[in-house]
mmCIF file of C-alpha atoms in Angstrom:
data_model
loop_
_atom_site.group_PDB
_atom_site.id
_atom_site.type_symbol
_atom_site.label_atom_id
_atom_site.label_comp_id
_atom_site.label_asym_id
_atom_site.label_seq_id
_atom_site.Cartn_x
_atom_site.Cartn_y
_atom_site.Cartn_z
ATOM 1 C CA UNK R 1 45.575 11.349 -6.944
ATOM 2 C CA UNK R 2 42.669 10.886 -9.238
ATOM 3 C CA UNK R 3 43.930 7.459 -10.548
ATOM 4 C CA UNK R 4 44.665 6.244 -6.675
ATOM 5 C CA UNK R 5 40.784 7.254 -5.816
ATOM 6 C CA UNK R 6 39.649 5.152 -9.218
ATOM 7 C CA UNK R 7 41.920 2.185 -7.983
ATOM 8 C CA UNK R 8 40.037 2.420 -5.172
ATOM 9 C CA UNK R 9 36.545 2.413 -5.949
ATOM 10 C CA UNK R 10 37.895 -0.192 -8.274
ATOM 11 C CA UNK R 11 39.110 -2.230 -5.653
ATOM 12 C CA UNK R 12 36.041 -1.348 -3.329
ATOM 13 C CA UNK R 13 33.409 -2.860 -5.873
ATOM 14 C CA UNK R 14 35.609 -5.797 -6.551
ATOM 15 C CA UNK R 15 35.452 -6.842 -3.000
ATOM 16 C CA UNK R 16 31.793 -6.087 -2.769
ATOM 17 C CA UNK R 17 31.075 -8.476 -5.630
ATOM 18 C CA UNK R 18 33.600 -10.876 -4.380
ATOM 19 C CA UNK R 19 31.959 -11.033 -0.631
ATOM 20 C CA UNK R 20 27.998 -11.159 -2.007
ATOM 21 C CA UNK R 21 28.660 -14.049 -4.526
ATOM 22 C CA UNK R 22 28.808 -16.547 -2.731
ATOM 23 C CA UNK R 23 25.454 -15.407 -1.346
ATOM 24 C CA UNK R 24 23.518 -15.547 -4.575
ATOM 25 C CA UNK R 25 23.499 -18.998 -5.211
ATOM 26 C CA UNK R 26 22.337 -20.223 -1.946
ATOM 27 C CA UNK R 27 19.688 -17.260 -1.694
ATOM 28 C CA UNK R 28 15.851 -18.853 -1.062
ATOM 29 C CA UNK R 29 13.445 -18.242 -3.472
ATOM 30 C CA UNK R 30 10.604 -15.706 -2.330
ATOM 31 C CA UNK R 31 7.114 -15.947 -2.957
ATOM 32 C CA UNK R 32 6.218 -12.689 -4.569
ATOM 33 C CA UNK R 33 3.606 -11.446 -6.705
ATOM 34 C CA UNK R 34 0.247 -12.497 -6.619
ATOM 35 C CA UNK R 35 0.880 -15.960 -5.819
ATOM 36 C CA UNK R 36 3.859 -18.026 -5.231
ATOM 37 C CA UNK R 37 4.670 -20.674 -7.757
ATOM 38 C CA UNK R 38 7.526 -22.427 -5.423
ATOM 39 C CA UNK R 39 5.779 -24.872 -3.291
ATOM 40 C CA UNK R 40 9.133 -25.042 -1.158
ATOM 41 C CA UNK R 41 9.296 -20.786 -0.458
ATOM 42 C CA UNK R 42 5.885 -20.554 0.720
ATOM 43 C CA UNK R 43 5.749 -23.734 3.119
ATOM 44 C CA UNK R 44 9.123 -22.698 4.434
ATOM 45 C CA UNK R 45 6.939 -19.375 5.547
ATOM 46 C CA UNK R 46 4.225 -21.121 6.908
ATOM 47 C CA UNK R 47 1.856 -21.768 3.690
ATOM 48 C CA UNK R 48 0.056 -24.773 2.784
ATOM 49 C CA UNK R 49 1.888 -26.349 0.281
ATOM 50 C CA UNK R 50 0.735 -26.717 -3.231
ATOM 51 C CA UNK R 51 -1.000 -30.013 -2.218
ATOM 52 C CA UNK R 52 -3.655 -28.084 -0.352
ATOM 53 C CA UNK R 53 -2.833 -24.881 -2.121
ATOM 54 C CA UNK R 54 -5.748 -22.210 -2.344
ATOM 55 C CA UNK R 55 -8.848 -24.994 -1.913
ATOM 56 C CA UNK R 56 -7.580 -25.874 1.424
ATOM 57 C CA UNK R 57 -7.849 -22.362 2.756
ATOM 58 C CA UNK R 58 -11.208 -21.414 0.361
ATOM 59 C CA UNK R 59 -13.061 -24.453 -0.200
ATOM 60 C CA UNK R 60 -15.742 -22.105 -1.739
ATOM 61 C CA UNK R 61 -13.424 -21.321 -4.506
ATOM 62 C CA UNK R 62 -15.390 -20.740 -7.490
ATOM 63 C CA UNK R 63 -14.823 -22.663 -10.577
ATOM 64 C CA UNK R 64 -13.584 -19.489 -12.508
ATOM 65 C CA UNK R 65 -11.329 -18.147 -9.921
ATOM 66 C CA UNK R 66 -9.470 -21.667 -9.683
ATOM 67 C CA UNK R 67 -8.924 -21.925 -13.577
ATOM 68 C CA UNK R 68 -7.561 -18.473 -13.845
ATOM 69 C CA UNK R 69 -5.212 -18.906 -11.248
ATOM 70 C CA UNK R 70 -4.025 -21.903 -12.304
ATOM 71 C CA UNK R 71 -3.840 -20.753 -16.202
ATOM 72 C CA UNK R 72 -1.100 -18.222 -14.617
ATOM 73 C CA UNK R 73 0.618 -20.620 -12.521
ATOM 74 C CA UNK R 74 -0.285 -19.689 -8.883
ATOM 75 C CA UNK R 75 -1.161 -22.694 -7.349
ATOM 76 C CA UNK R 76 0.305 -21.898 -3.740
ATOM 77 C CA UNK R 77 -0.769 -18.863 -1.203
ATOM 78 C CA UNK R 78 1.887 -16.689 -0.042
ATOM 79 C CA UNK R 79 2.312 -16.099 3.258
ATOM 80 C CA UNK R 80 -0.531 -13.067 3.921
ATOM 81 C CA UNK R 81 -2.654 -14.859 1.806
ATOM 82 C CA UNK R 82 -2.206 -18.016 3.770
ATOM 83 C CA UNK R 83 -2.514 -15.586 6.945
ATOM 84 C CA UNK R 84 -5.596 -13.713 5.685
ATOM 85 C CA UNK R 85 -7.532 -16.104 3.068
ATOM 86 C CA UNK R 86 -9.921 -17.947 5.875
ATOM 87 C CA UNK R 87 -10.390 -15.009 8.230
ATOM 88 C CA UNK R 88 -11.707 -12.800 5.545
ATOM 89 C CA UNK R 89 -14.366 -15.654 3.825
ATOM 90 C CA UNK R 90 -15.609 -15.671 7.465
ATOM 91 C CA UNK R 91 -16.449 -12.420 7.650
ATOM 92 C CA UNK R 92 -13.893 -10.598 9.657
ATOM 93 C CA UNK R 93 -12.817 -7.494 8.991
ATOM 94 C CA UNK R 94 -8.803 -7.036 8.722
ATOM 95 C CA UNK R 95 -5.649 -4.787 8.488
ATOM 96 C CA UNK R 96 -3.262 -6.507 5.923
ATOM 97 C CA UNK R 97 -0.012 -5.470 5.977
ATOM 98 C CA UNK R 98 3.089 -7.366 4.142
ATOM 99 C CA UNK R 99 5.382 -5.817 1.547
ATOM 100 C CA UNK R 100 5.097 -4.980 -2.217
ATOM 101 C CA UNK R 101 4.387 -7.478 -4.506
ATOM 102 C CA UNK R 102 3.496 -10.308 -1.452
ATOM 103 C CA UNK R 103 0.173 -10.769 -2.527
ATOM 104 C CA UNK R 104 -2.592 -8.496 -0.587
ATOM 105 C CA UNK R 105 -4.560 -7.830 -3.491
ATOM 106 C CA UNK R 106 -5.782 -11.613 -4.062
ATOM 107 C CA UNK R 107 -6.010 -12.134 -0.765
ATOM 108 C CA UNK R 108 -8.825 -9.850 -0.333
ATOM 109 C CA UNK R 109 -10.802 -10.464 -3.470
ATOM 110 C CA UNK R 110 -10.839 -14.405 -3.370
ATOM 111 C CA UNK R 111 -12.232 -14.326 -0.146
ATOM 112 C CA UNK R 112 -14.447 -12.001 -1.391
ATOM 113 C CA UNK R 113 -15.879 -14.011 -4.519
ATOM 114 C CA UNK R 114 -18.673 -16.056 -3.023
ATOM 115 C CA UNK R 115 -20.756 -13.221 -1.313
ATOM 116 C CA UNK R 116 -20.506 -10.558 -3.738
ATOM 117 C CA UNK R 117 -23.027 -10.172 -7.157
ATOM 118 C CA UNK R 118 -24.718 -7.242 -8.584
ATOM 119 C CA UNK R 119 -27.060 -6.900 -5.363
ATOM 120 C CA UNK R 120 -23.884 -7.663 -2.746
ATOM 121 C CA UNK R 121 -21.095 -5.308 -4.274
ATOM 122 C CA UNK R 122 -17.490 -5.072 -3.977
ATOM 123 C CA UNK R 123 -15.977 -1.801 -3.354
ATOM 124 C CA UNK R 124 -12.319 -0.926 -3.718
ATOM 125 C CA UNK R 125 -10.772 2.277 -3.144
ATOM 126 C CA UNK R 126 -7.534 3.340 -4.665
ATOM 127 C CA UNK R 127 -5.456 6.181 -4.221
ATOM 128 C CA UNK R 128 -4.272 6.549 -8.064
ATOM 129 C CA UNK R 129 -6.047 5.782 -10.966
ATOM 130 C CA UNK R 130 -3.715 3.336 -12.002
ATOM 131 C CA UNK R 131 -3.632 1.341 -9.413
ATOM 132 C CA UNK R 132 -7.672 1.211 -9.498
ATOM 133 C CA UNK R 133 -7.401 0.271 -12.900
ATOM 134 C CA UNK R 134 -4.996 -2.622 -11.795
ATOM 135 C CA UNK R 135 -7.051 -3.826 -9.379
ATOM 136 C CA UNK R 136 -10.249 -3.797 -11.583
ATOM 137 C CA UNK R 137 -7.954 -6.061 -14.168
ATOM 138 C CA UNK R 138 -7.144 -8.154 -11.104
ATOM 139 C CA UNK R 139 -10.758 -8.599 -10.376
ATOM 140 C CA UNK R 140 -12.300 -9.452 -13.875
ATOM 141 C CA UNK R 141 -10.977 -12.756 -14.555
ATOM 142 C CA UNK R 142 -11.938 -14.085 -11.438
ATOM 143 C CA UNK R 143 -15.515 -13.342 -11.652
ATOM 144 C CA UNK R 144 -18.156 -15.966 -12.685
ATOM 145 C CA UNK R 145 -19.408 -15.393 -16.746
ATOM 146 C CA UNK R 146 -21.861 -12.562 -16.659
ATOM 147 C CA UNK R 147 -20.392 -10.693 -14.053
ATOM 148 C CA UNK R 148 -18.995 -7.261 -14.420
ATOM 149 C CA UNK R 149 -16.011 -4.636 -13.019
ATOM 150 C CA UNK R 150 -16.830 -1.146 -13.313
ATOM 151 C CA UNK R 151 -14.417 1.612 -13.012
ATOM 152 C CA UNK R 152 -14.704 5.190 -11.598
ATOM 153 C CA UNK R 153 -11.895 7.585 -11.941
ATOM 154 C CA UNK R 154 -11.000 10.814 -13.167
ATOM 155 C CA UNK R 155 -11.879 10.309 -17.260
ATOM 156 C CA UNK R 156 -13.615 6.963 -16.377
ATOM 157 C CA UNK R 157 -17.193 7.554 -15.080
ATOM 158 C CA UNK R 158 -19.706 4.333 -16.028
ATOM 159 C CA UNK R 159 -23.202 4.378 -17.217
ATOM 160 C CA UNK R 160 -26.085 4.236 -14.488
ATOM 161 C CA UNK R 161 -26.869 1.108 -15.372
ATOM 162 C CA UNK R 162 -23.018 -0.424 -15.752
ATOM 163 C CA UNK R 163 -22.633 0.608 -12.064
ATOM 164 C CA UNK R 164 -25.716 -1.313 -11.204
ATOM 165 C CA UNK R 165 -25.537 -4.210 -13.181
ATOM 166 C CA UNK R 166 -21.306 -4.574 -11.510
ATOM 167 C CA UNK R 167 -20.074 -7.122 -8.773
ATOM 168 C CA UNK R 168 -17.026 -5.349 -7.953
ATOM 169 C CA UNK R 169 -16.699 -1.544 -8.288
ATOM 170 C CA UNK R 170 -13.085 0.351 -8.083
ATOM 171 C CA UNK R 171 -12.821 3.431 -7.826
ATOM 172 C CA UNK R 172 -10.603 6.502 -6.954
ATOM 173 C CA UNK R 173 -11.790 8.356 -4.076
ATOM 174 C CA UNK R 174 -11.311 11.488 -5.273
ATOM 175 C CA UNK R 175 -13.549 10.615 -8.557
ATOM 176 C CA UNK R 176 -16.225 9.199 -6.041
ATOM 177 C CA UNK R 177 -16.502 12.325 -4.534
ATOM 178 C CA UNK R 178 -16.895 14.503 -6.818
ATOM 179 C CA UNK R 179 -19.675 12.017 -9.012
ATOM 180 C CA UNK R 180 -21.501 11.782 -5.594
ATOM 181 C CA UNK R 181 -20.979 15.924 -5.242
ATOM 182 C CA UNK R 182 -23.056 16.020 -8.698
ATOM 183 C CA UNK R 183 -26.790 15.272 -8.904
ATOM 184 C CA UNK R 184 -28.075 13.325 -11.389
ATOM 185 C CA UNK R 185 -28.669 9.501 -12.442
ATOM 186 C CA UNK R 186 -24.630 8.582 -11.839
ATOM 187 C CA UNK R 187 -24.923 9.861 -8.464
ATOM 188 C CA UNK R 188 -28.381 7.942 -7.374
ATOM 189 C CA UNK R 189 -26.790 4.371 -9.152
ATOM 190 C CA UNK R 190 -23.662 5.435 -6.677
ATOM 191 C CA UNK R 191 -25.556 5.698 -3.816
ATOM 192 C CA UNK R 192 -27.544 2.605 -4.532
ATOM 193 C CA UNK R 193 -24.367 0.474 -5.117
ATOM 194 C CA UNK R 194 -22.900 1.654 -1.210
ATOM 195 C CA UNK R 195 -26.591 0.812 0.076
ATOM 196 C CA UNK R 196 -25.775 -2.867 -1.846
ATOM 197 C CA UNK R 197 -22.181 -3.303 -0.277
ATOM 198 C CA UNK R 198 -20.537 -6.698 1.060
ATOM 199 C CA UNK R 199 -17.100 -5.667 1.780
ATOM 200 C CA UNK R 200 -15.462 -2.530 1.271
ATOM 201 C CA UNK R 201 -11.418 -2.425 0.663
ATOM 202 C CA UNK R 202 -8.926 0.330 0.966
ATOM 203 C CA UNK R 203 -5.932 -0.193 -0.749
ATOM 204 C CA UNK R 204 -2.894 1.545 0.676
ATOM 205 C CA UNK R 205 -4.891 2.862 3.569
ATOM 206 C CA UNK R 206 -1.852 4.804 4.807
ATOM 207 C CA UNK R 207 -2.556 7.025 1.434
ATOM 208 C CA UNK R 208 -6.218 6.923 1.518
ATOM 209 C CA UNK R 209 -6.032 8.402 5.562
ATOM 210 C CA UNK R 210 -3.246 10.309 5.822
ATOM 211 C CA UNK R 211 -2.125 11.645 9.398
ATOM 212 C CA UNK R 212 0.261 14.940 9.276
ATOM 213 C CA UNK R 213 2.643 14.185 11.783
ATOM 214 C CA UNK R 214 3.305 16.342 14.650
ATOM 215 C CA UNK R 215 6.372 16.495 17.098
ATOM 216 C CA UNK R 216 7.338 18.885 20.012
ATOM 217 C CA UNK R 217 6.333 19.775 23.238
ATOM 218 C CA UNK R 218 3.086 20.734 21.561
ATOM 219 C CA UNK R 219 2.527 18.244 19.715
ATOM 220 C CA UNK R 220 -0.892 16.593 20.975
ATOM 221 C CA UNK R 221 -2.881 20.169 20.872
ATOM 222 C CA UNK R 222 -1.537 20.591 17.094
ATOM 223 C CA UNK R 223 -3.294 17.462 16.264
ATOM 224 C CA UNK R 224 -6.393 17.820 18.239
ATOM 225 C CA UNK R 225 -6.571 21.134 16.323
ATOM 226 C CA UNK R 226 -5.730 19.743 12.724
ATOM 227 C CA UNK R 227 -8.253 16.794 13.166
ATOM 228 C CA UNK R 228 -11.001 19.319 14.263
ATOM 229 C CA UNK R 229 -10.092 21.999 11.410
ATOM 230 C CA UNK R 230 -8.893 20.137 9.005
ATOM 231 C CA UNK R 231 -11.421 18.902 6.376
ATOM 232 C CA UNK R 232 -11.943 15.067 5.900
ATOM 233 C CA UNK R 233 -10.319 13.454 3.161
ATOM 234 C CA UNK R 234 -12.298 11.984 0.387
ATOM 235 C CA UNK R 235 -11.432 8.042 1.251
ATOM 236 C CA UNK R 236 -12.936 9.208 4.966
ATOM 237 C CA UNK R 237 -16.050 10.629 3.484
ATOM 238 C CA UNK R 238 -16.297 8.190 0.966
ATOM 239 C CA UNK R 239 -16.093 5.576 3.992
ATOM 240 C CA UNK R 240 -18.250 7.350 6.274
ATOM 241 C CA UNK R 241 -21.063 7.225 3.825
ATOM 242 C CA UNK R 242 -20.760 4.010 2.926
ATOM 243 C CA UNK R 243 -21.040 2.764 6.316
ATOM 244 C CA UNK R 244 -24.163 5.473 6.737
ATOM 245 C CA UNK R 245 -25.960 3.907 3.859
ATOM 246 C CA UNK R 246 -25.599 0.231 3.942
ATOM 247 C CA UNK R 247 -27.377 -1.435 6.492
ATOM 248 C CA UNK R 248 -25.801 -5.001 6.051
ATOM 249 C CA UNK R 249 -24.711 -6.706 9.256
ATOM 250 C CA UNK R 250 -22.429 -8.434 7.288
ATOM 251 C CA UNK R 251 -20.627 -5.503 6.030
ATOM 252 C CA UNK R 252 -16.940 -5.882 6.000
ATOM 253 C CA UNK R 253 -14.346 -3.350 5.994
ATOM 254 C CA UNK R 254 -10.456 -4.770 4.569
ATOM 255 C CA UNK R 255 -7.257 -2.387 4.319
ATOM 256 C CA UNK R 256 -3.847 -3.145 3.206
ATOM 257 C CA UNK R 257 -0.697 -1.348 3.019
ATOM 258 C CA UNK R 258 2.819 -1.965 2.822
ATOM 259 C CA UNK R 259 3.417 0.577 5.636
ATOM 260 C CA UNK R 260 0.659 0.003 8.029
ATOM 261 C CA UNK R 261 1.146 3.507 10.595
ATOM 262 C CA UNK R 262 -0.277 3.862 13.714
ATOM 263 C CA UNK R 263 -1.710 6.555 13.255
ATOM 264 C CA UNK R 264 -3.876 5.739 10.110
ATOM 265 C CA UNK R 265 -5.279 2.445 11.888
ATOM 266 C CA UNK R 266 -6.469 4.675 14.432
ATOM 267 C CA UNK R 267 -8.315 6.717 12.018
ATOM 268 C CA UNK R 268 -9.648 4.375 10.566
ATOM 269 C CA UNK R 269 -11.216 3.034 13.658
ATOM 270 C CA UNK R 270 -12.070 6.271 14.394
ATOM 271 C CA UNK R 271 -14.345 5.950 11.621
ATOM 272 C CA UNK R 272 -15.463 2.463 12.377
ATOM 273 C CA UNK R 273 -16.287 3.302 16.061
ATOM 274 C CA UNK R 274 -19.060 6.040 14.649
ATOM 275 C CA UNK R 275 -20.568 3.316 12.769
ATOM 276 C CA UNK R 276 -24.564 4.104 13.448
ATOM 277 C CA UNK R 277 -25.478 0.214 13.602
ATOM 278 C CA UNK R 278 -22.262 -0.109 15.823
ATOM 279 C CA UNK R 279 -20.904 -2.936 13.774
ATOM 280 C CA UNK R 280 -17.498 -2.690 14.813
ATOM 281 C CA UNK R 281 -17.905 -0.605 18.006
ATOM 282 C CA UNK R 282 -15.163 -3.047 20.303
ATOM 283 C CA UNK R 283 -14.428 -4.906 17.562
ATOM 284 C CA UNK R 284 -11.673 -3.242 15.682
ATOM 285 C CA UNK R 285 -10.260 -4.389 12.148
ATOM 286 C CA UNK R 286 -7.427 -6.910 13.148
ATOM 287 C CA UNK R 287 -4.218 -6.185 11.929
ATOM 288 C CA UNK R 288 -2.589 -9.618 9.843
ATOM 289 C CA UNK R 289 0.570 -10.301 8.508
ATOM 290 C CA UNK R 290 2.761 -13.248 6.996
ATOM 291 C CA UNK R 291 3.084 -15.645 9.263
ATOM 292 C CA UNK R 292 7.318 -15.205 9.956
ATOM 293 C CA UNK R 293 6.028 -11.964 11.387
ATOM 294 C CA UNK R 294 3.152 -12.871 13.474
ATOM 295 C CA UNK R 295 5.295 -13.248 16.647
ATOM 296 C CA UNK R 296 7.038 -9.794 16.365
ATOM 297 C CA UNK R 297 5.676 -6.843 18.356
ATOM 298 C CA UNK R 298 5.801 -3.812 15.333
ATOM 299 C CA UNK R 299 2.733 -2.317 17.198
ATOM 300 C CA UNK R 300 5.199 0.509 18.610
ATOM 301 C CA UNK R 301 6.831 1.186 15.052
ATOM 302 C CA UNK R 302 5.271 3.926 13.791
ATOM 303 C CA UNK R 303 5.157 2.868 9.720
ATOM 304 C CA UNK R 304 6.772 -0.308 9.769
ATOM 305 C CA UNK R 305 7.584 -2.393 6.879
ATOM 306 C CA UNK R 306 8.045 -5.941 6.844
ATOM 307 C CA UNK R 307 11.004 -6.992 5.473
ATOM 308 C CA UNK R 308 10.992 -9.889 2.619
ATOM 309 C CA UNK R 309 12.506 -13.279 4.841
ATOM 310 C CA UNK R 310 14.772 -13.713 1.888
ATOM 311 C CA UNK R 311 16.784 -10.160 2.817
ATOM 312 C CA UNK R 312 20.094 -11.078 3.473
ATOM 313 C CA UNK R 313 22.257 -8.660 5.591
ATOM 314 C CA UNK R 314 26.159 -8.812 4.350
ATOM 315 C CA UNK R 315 28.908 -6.311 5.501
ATOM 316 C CA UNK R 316 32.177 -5.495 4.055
ATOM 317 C CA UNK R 317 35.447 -4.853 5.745
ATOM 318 C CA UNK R 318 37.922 -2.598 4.145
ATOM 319 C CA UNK R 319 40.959 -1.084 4.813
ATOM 320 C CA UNK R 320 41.080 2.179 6.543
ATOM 321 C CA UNK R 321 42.854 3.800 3.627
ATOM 322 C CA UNK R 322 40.524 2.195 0.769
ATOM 323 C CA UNK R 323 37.422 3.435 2.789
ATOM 324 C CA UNK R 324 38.747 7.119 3.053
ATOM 325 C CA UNK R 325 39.617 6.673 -0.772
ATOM 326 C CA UNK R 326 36.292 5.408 -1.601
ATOM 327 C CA UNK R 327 34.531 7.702 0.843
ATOM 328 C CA UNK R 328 36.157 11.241 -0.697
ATOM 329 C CA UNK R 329 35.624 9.729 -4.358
ATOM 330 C CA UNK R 330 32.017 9.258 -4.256
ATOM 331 C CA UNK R 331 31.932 13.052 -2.112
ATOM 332 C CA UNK R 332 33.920 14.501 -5.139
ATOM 333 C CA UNK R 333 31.420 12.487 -7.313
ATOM 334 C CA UNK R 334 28.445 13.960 -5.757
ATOM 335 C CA UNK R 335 30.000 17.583 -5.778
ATOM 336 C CA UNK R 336 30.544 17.215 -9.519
ATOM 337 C CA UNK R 337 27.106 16.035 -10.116
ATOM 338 C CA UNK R 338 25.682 18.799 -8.094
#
């Protein structure tokens, strides 16, 4: 009985491999990363081909930021960037949401390139250390010579002056916090820098303002009840204060995620809406996305996640026998494991 069920996971992977290779050769190739390098994959999606590439969406596109993208081969937008590139140098504010790996972080920092310097900063906000480090190493070889990244996170806390002297500044919001909790000279050069803002980004919002989900006939009066209780998170205090303290008109306000929810865009414009200059009061953050998805209604989905166009759906069909065979072996393989 135990060499029948091998047989027929045997068989069942066989046919598996069988059925999806045909697929593999014909499958597109997908614009990933932080550019696409296929010209063919992004126009496909709706991108300027690498004619036009990133110049004919930024024509402002520094010097610097041109030759570093083109010393590691991106010469074409993927599709959010493509979606997101112009709208953002204009001065909108935005929701980007696309997958993994499609590009969101460049598309918010090229944009962001010609208005920013030490006196018109760039903040992003990160919900790990890591990935504020990795943004921060995004940001530095696109900036013009003589202009600076500085870090804040936990075990990374800059000089007074680094923070002042910085174009972009990424940070954890936790580590924000608690430097702004402290007195002293770190704390004034942090409070100077969100008086000096240009754009502010939060990078996987849905982490940054989280929303504890409630379901049940009482659902509504547990939330009322856990937003009024509940204390802020940093990224909201971090964001109120920044919006408090900078007076710019031209303020902008950018957040991405892979898994835009509902609920976290309307906390965030919560937070917008008590703006005390009322820059965004009926004006909410747009929401973009690649442009294969910009005709499909996800606005019901509560934390939807746009799939990559090269996903391929195949199915399988096997015989009733070699499905019960393959369905009690990997049952009596899970049972053993457990």
């Amino acid at each position: 009985q135990a060499l029948a069920r091998s047989m027929a996971l045997l068989a069942f992977g066989l046919a598996c491999v069988a059925h999806l290779a045909p697929h593999r050769s014909a499958r597109p190739s997908v614009a990933v990363g932080h550019g696409s390098r296929c010209s063919a994959a992004a126009t496909a999606a709706g991108a300027p081909d690498g004619g036009g590439g990133f110049r004919a969406l930024l024509p402002s596109l520094p010097a610097a930021a041109a030759e570093s993208l083109s010393a590691r081969g991106i010469d074409t937008p993927t599709p959010i960037q493509a979606a997101a590139l112009a709208r953002i140098d204009a001065g909108e504010s935005l929701l980007l949401h696309a997958e993994t790996g499609s590009g969101k972080s460049l598309a918010f920092l090229l944009p962001a390139l010609r208005h920013i310097s030490p006196r018109s900063k760039l903040l992003l906000i990160a919900p790990t250390r890591e990935l504020a480090v990795q943004l921060a190493a995004e940001a530095s070889p696109l900036l013009p010579a003589g202009e600076t990244v500085a870090i804040l996170s936990v075990g990374s806390a800059p000089a007074p002056r680094e923070v002042m002297a910085a174009s972009v500044l990424a940070c954890t919001s936790e580590a924000m916090a608690e430097q702004l909790a402290a007195s002293g000279a770190v704390a004034s050069s942090l409070d100077q820098a969100l008086c000096d803002l240009r754009l502010v980004v939060l990078d996987e919002i849905d982490c940054l303002l989280p929303v504890e989900a409630f379901r049940g006939p009482r659902a509504e009066r547990q939330r009322r009840a856990a937003n009024r209780d509940a204390a802020p998170p940093p990224a909201e205090a971090l964001l109120r204060r920044a919006i408090e303290l900078c007076g710019s008109r031209e303020l902008q306000v950018v957040a991405a995620s892979a898994t835009l929810s509902r609920a976290s865009r309307n906390k965030l414009g919560r937070v917008l809406r008590a703006d005390p200059l009322g820059r965004w009061y009926g004006n909410p953050p747009a929401v973009v996305r690649p442009a294969q998805l910009s005709s499909s209604d996800l606005s019901a989905v509560p934390r939807a996640v746009p799939p990559p166009a090269s996903i391929r759906h195949s199915y399988v069909r096997l015989p009733l026998r070699t499905a019960r065979f393959a369905h009690v072996g990997t049952v009596a393989h899970e049972r053993a494991a457990a």
